[in-house]
Every structure is written in C-alpha cells, then in structure tokens.
Amino acid sequence: MTAGIDAPTRARISARTLRTDRWWLPPLITNVGLAVFVIYATVRSFMGQWYWVADYHYLTPFYSPCVSTSCVPGSSHFGTPLGELPGWIPLGFLALPFLLGFRLTCYYYRKAYYRSVWMSPPACAVAEPHGRYSGETKLPLIIQNAHRYFFYIAALVSVINTYDAIVAFHSPEGGFGFGLGNVILTGNVIMLWAYTLSCHSCRHIAGGRLKHFSNHPVRYWLWTQVSKLNVRHMQLAWTTLGTLMLTDLYVMLVSSGAISDLRFI
Ligand code: FES
C-alpha cells in the first residue's frame, strides 16, 4: 500500500506540510533525549570499571547481575557461574539485551521513536517520508509482539535490582548504614517498579481476557491499580531513563574516588 506523500487519498499538495508552527520540536527533543541515554548507556556498559563501591556495596544497575569471574570481588551477588569474559562483552550482558528489548518494544517508546526517528509520521498533518507502510506485520517490526515476554524478564531484573538495593544497606565494615547512594539506588528501584508495573502488558495480564470483572474481584483490583500507574507510563519511561543514568553516574563517581558518599548513618 502506498503511503505518505504519494498516497492516492492525499490531497494533491506539493508541500510536505502546510503547518507553520514548530511541529519539529517534540520529535527533536525526543531524539536528543533518546540519543543521550543510548550513548551514555553504551559507553558505560563497555567501560568495564567503576561499577561497584566495595565500602557500601553499591552496584550500578548497568552491571547487574554480574555473574562472571571478570567482575570485581564482591560485586557478584549471585555467584560467578561464568568464567572470564573477553573485554568486548559487557559485564551486565545477561540482563542488558532483555532490558533493551523491553524498552524497544514498549508501547510508549514505539510511539516515540516511530515519530521522531522514523518520522512515520513526525507530527499531525505532516506527511511521512516513506513510500510504503507495512505496520508491525513483517520482520523486523513483528518482533514488537514479543513485548509481553520481555516484560516477564524485565520484572525479574527489577527483583534483582531490588536485591542489590537492599544489600547496599549493609556495609562490610559497620553493618547497617545508609548514605546518599542508598537513597539514589532505592529511588531508582522504586521508579523501575513503577515503570515496569505500569506496562500495558502488565495491565493486560492483570485484567485482560475477562468477560466479567464482578467474578474476579482480585484481578479487578489489580487491574485498577495498574491502570492508575499506566496513565503515567510515558512520564515513567522518561523518569527511569534519568534515574538509571543518575544511579550509574553516582556509583561511578564514588567508585572512582571522584567524590565520597554522603553518609547519614
Ligand atoms: S508498554 Fe511500555 S513497558 Fe510495556
């Protein structure tokens, strides 16, 4: 099917759009925001250092779970079933592809990058540059339908991140204690859970395929709670990109000795 400016149903206007406002600003902001995160996460994932603070058990989420003998001592909360990894494999390789898949197939991110990266279309009343449209019916976009399975794994990774945050309240030297790093790690985990549970697939798992909510009060209650979060899914998608970078940056700065952790107890 021919789409975009060549679509047979489109009015014969040679201009791509008649809009004169700054319709390009939202896609541009989205592109910049996504690019900042992708570049930061890629650099940090391949850096291979400053991901663990031994004094306070802070582990950055980009390297969790760390399961190879290449990980610095203490950072492997779940053991080291894998041997040395070559330097070109990120130490967080076990979770990173699934988290990437989870975000890439997320309904909100799809909307964001279809519009801003593929410009399909970039804004209301602005024709897309592509001549054909096959939707999500063919490879590679048909993979978007696997989102629910990425959700299951992302939920598991959130459990692991939660464990990391709890472990960080116990330092090897003085036992229980907490500092600014704990606040940041815990805040990040809370936001990750909010984002994960606000997922459209989670909402469907909670209340989908039911004919009568009245027969399923527990699922109805779960569905209403997830629905409350779901309306904030876009905000949570962006907030978690920010909290992930902030958490990693803080761990990196403390681990490298650039700053010291602000301790409260
Ligand atoms: S829809 Fe965004 S994470 Fe599932």
Short mmCIF file of N, CA and C in Angstrom, two decimals, residues 24-122:
data_model
loop_
_atom_site.label_atom_id
_atom_site.label_comp_id
_atom_site.label_asym_id
_atom_site.label_seq_id
_atom_site.Cartn_x
_atom_site.Cartn_y
_atom_site.Cartn_z
N TRP A 24 8.33 20.38 14.50
CA TRP A 24 9.51 19.53 14.54
C TRP A 24 10.16 19.49 15.92
N LEU A 25 9.70 20.39 16.83
CA LEU A 25 10.36 20.48 18.14
C LEU A 25 10.17 19.22 19.00
N PRO A 26 8.92 18.71 19.18
CA PRO A 26 8.78 17.49 20.00
C PRO A 26 9.60 16.31 19.48
N PRO A 27 9.58 16.00 18.14
CA PRO A 27 10.43 14.89 17.70
C PRO A 27 11.91 15.14 17.93
N LEU A 28 12.32 16.40 17.80
CA LEU A 28 13.74 16.72 18.02
C LEU A 28 14.12 16.47 19.48
N ILE A 29 13.28 16.93 20.39
CA ILE A 29 13.56 16.74 21.82
C ILE A 29 13.61 15.25 22.15
N THR A 30 12.67 14.49 21.58
CA THR A 30 12.66 13.04 21.81
C THR A 30 13.95 12.41 21.31
N ASN A 31 14.36 12.80 20.10
CA ASN A 31 15.60 12.25 19.54
C ASN A 31 16.80 12.55 20.41
N VAL A 32 16.89 13.79 20.88
CA VAL A 32 18.03 14.18 21.71
C VAL A 32 18.02 13.38 23.01
N GLY A 33 16.83 13.28 23.64
CA GLY A 33 16.72 12.55 24.90
C GLY A 33 17.11 11.09 24.74
N LEU A 34 16.60 10.44 23.70
CA LEU A 34 16.94 9.02 23.49
C LEU A 34 18.42 8.86 23.16
N ALA A 35 18.97 9.78 22.36
CA ALA A 35 20.38 9.67 21.98
C ALA A 35 21.29 9.81 23.19
N VAL A 36 20.95 10.74 24.09
CA VAL A 36 21.77 10.93 25.29
C VAL A 36 21.82 9.63 26.08
N PHE A 37 20.64 9.00 26.27
CA PHE A 37 20.63 7.77 27.05
C PHE A 37 21.38 6.65 26.35
N VAL A 38 21.13 6.48 25.07
CA VAL A 38 21.76 5.37 24.33
C VAL A 38 23.29 5.52 24.35
N ILE A 39 23.78 6.73 24.13
CA ILE A 39 25.24 6.94 24.12
C ILE A 39 25.81 6.71 25.52
N TYR A 40 25.15 7.28 26.53
CA TYR A 40 25.65 7.12 27.90
C TYR A 40 25.66 5.63 28.29
N ALA A 41 24.54 4.94 28.05
CA ALA A 41 24.44 3.54 28.46
C ALA A 41 25.44 2.67 27.71
N THR A 42 25.66 2.96 26.43
CA THR A 42 26.61 2.15 25.66
C THR A 42 28.04 2.36 26.18
N VAL A 43 28.41 3.60 26.38
CA VAL A 43 29.77 3.89 26.87
C VAL A 43 29.99 3.23 28.22
N ARG A 44 29.02 3.40 29.13
CA ARG A 44 29.20 2.86 30.47
C ARG A 44 29.18 1.32 30.48
N SER A 45 28.36 0.75 29.65
CA SER A 45 28.28 -0.72 29.65
C SER A 45 29.58 -1.36 29.18
N PHE A 46 30.29 -0.68 28.26
CA PHE A 46 31.53 -1.24 27.74
C PHE A 46 32.76 -0.76 28.51
N MET A 47 32.58 0.14 29.46
CA MET A 47 33.72 0.71 30.18
C MET A 47 34.42 -0.34 31.04
N GLY A 48 33.63 -1.18 31.69
CA GLY A 48 34.22 -2.28 32.47
C GLY A 48 34.87 -1.87 33.77
N GLN A 49 34.61 -0.69 34.27
CA GLN A 49 35.17 -0.30 35.58
C GLN A 49 34.26 0.72 36.26
N TRP A 50 34.52 0.94 37.55
CA TRP A 50 33.77 1.91 38.36
C TRP A 50 32.29 1.60 38.42
N TYR A 51 31.98 0.33 38.61
CA TYR A 51 30.58 -0.06 38.71
C TYR A 51 30.21 -0.61 40.08
N TRP A 52 31.21 -0.68 40.97
CA TRP A 52 30.98 -1.29 42.28
C TRP A 52 31.71 -0.48 43.35
N VAL A 53 31.00 -0.18 44.44
CA VAL A 53 31.63 0.52 45.57
C VAL A 53 31.72 -0.49 46.72
N ALA A 54 32.93 -1.02 46.93
CA ALA A 54 33.08 -2.12 47.90
C ALA A 54 32.70 -1.69 49.32
N ASP A 55 33.01 -0.43 49.68
CA ASP A 55 32.76 0.01 51.05
C ASP A 55 31.27 -0.01 51.41
N TYR A 56 30.42 0.26 50.43
CA TYR A 56 28.99 0.39 50.73
C TYR A 56 28.11 -0.56 49.92
N HIS A 57 28.75 -1.44 49.18
CA HIS A 57 28.00 -2.44 48.38
C HIS A 57 27.07 -1.81 47.35
N TYR A 58 27.52 -0.71 46.76
CA TYR A 58 26.73 -0.11 45.69
C TYR A 58 27.10 -0.76 44.37
N LEU A 59 26.10 -1.27 43.67
CA LEU A 59 26.33 -1.85 42.35
C LEU A 59 25.43 -1.12 41.36
N THR A 60 26.03 -0.62 40.27
CA THR A 60 25.21 0.08 39.28
C THR A 60 24.29 -0.91 38.55
N PRO A 61 23.06 -0.49 38.24
CA PRO A 61 22.14 -1.41 37.54
C PRO A 61 22.65 -1.82 36.16
N PHE A 62 23.56 -1.05 35.55
CA PHE A 62 24.07 -1.42 34.22
C PHE A 62 24.95 -2.67 34.27
N TYR A 63 25.40 -3.06 35.47
CA TYR A 63 26.27 -4.23 35.58
C TYR A 63 25.63 -5.32 36.43
N SER A 64 24.33 -5.27 36.57
CA SER A 64 23.66 -6.24 37.44
C SER A 64 22.73 -7.15 36.62
N PRO A 65 22.76 -8.45 36.83
CA PRO A 65 23.66 -9.17 37.73
C PRO A 65 25.02 -9.38 37.08
N CYS A 66 26.07 -9.31 37.91
CA CYS A 66 27.44 -9.52 37.43
C CYS A 66 27.81 -10.97 37.77
N VAL A 67 27.92 -11.81 36.78
CA VAL A 67 27.98 -13.26 37.07
C VAL A 67 29.22 -13.94 36.48
N SER A 68 30.27 -13.18 36.21
CA SER A 68 31.47 -13.82 35.68
C SER A 68 32.66 -13.53 36.60
N THR A 69 33.70 -14.32 36.44
CA THR A 69 34.88 -14.10 37.28
C THR A 69 35.62 -12.82 36.88
N SER A 70 35.17 -12.18 35.80
CA SER A 70 35.75 -10.89 35.43
C SER A 70 35.25 -9.77 36.33
N CYS A 71 34.15 -10.02 37.05
CA CYS A 71 33.58 -8.98 37.92
C CYS A 71 34.49 -8.77 39.13
N VAL A 72 34.55 -7.53 39.60
CA VAL A 72 35.40 -7.27 40.77
C VAL A 72 34.84 -8.02 41.98
N PRO A 73 35.73 -8.48 42.87
CA PRO A 73 35.28 -9.25 44.03
C PRO A 73 34.20 -8.51 44.82
N GLY A 74 33.15 -9.24 45.18
CA GLY A 74 32.07 -8.68 45.98
C GLY A 74 30.88 -8.23 45.16
N SER A 75 31.10 -7.95 43.88
CA SER A 75 30.01 -7.39 43.07
C SER A 75 29.07 -8.46 42.52
N SER A 76 29.45 -9.72 42.69
CA SER A 76 28.62 -10.81 42.14
C SER A 76 27.69 -11.34 43.21
N HIS A 77 26.52 -10.74 43.31
CA HIS A 77 25.59 -11.15 44.37
C HIS A 77 25.01 -12.53 44.13
N PHE A 78 25.13 -13.03 42.93
CA PHE A 78 24.54 -14.34 42.61
C PHE A 78 25.60 -15.34 42.16
N GLY A 79 26.83 -15.14 42.65
CA GLY A 79 27.90 -16.07 42.30
C GLY A 79 28.50 -15.77 40.93
N THR A 80 29.49 -16.58 40.58
CA THR A 80 30.17 -16.38 39.29
C THR A 80 30.17 -17.69 38.50
N PRO A 81 28.99 -18.10 38.02
CA PRO A 81 28.94 -19.35 37.25
C PRO A 81 29.69 -19.27 35.93
N LEU A 82 29.99 -18.07 35.46
CA LEU A 82 30.71 -17.91 34.19
C LEU A 82 32.15 -17.50 34.44
N GLY A 83 33.04 -17.96 33.55
CA GLY A 83 34.46 -17.64 33.69
C GLY A 83 34.76 -16.24 33.17
N GLU A 84 36.04 -16.04 32.87
CA GLU A 84 36.48 -14.73 32.36
C GLU A 84 35.75 -14.39 31.06
N LEU A 85 35.39 -13.13 30.92
CA LEU A 85 34.75 -12.67 29.69
C LEU A 85 35.74 -11.81 28.91
N PRO A 86 35.74 -11.93 27.58
CA PRO A 86 36.57 -11.01 26.81
C PRO A 86 36.09 -9.57 27.02
N GLY A 87 37.01 -8.62 26.87
CA GLY A 87 36.70 -7.22 27.20
C GLY A 87 35.58 -6.62 26.39
N TRP A 88 35.27 -7.20 25.21
CA TRP A 88 34.23 -6.60 24.37
C TRP A 88 32.82 -7.04 24.76
N ILE A 89 32.73 -7.93 25.75
CA ILE A 89 31.40 -8.32 26.24
C ILE A 89 31.11 -7.55 27.52
N PRO A 90 30.04 -6.76 27.55
CA PRO A 90 29.72 -6.01 28.77
C PRO A 90 29.46 -6.97 29.94
N LEU A 91 29.90 -6.59 31.13
CA LEU A 91 29.73 -7.48 32.29
C LEU A 91 28.25 -7.66 32.65
N GLY A 92 27.42 -6.72 32.23
CA GLY A 92 25.98 -6.86 32.51
C GLY A 92 25.25 -7.51 31.35
N PHE A 93 25.98 -8.29 30.54
CA PHE A 93 25.40 -8.82 29.29
C PHE A 93 24.17 -9.69 29.50
N LEU A 94 24.04 -10.26 30.71
CA LEU A 94 22.93 -11.19 30.94
C LEU A 94 21.58 -10.47 30.90
N ALA A 95 21.53 -9.27 31.45
CA ALA A 95 20.25 -8.56 31.53
C ALA A 95 20.09 -7.51 30.43
N LEU A 96 21.20 -6.94 29.98
CA LEU A 96 21.11 -5.79 29.07
C LEU A 96 20.30 -6.04 27.80
N PRO A 97 20.50 -7.17 27.09
CA PRO A 97 19.72 -7.37 25.86
C PRO A 97 18.21 -7.42 26.11
N PHE A 98 17.81 -8.00 27.25
CA PHE A 98 16.38 -8.11 27.55
C PHE A 98 15.80 -6.76 27.95
N LEU A 99 16.61 -5.98 28.71
CA LEU A 99 16.12 -4.65 29.08
C LEU A 99 16.01 -3.77 27.85
N LEU A 100 16.97 -3.93 26.94
CA LEU A 100 16.90 -3.18 25.68
C LEU A 100 15.66 -3.60 24.90
N GLY A 101 15.43 -4.91 24.83
CA GLY A 101 14.25 -5.42 24.13
C GLY A 101 12.96 -4.93 24.78
N PHE A 102 12.94 -4.88 26.09
CA PHE A 102 11.77 -4.41 26.84
C PHE A 102 11.45 -2.97 26.47
N ARG A 103 12.49 -2.14 26.47
CA ARG A 103 12.27 -0.71 26.17
C ARG A 103 11.95 -0.52 24.68
N LEU A 104 12.66 -1.24 23.82
CA LEU A 104 12.44 -1.05 22.38
C LEU A 104 11.03 -1.43 21.96
N THR A 105 10.49 -2.46 22.61
CA THR A 105 9.15 -2.93 22.22
C THR A 105 8.04 -2.29 23.06
N CYS A 106 8.42 -1.44 24.01
CA CYS A 106 7.44 -0.75 24.86
C CYS A 106 6.49 0.07 23.99
N TYR A 107 5.22 0.06 24.32
CA TYR A 107 4.23 0.78 23.51
C TYR A 107 4.52 2.27 23.47
N TYR A 108 4.97 2.82 24.60
CA TYR A 108 5.26 4.25 24.58
C TYR A 108 6.49 4.55 23.72
N TYR A 109 7.58 3.78 23.94
CA TYR A 109 8.80 4.07 23.17
C TYR A 109 8.57 3.86 21.67
N ARG A 110 7.72 2.90 21.33
CA ARG A 110 7.40 2.72 19.91
C ARG A 110 6.83 4.01 19.34
N LYS A 111 5.86 4.54 20.05
CA LYS A 111 5.26 5.79 19.60
C LYS A 111 6.34 6.86 19.46
N ALA A 112 7.22 6.93 20.46
CA ALA A 112 8.26 7.98 20.46
C ALA A 112 9.21 7.83 19.28
N TYR A 113 9.74 6.61 19.08
CA TYR A 113 10.75 6.53 18.03
C TYR A 113 10.15 6.32 16.63
N TYR A 114 8.93 5.82 16.55
CA TYR A 114 8.29 5.80 15.21
C TYR A 114 8.13 7.23 14.71
N ARG A 115 7.73 8.12 15.63
CA ARG A 115 7.51 9.50 15.22
C ARG A 115 8.81 10.28 15.04
N SER A 116 9.71 10.14 16.02
CA SER A 116 10.87 11.03 16.00
C SER A 116 12.03 10.48 15.17
N VAL A 117 12.27 9.17 15.22
CA VAL A 117 13.41 8.61 14.49
C VAL A 117 13.00 8.26 13.05
N TRP A 118 11.87 7.55 12.92
CA TRP A 118 11.45 7.13 11.58
C TRP A 118 10.53 8.15 10.92
N MET A 119 10.09 9.12 11.69
CA MET A 119 9.21 10.19 11.18
C MET A 119 7.99 9.60 10.46
N SER A 120 7.34 8.68 11.13
CA SER A 120 6.30 7.91 10.46
C SER A 120 4.94 7.99 11.18
N PRO A 121 4.27 9.11 11.17
CA PRO A 121 4.70 10.43 10.70
C PRO A 121 5.27 11.23 11.86
N PRO A 122 6.01 12.30 11.60
CA PRO A 122 6.65 13.05 12.69
C PRO A 122 5.68 13.91 13.48
#
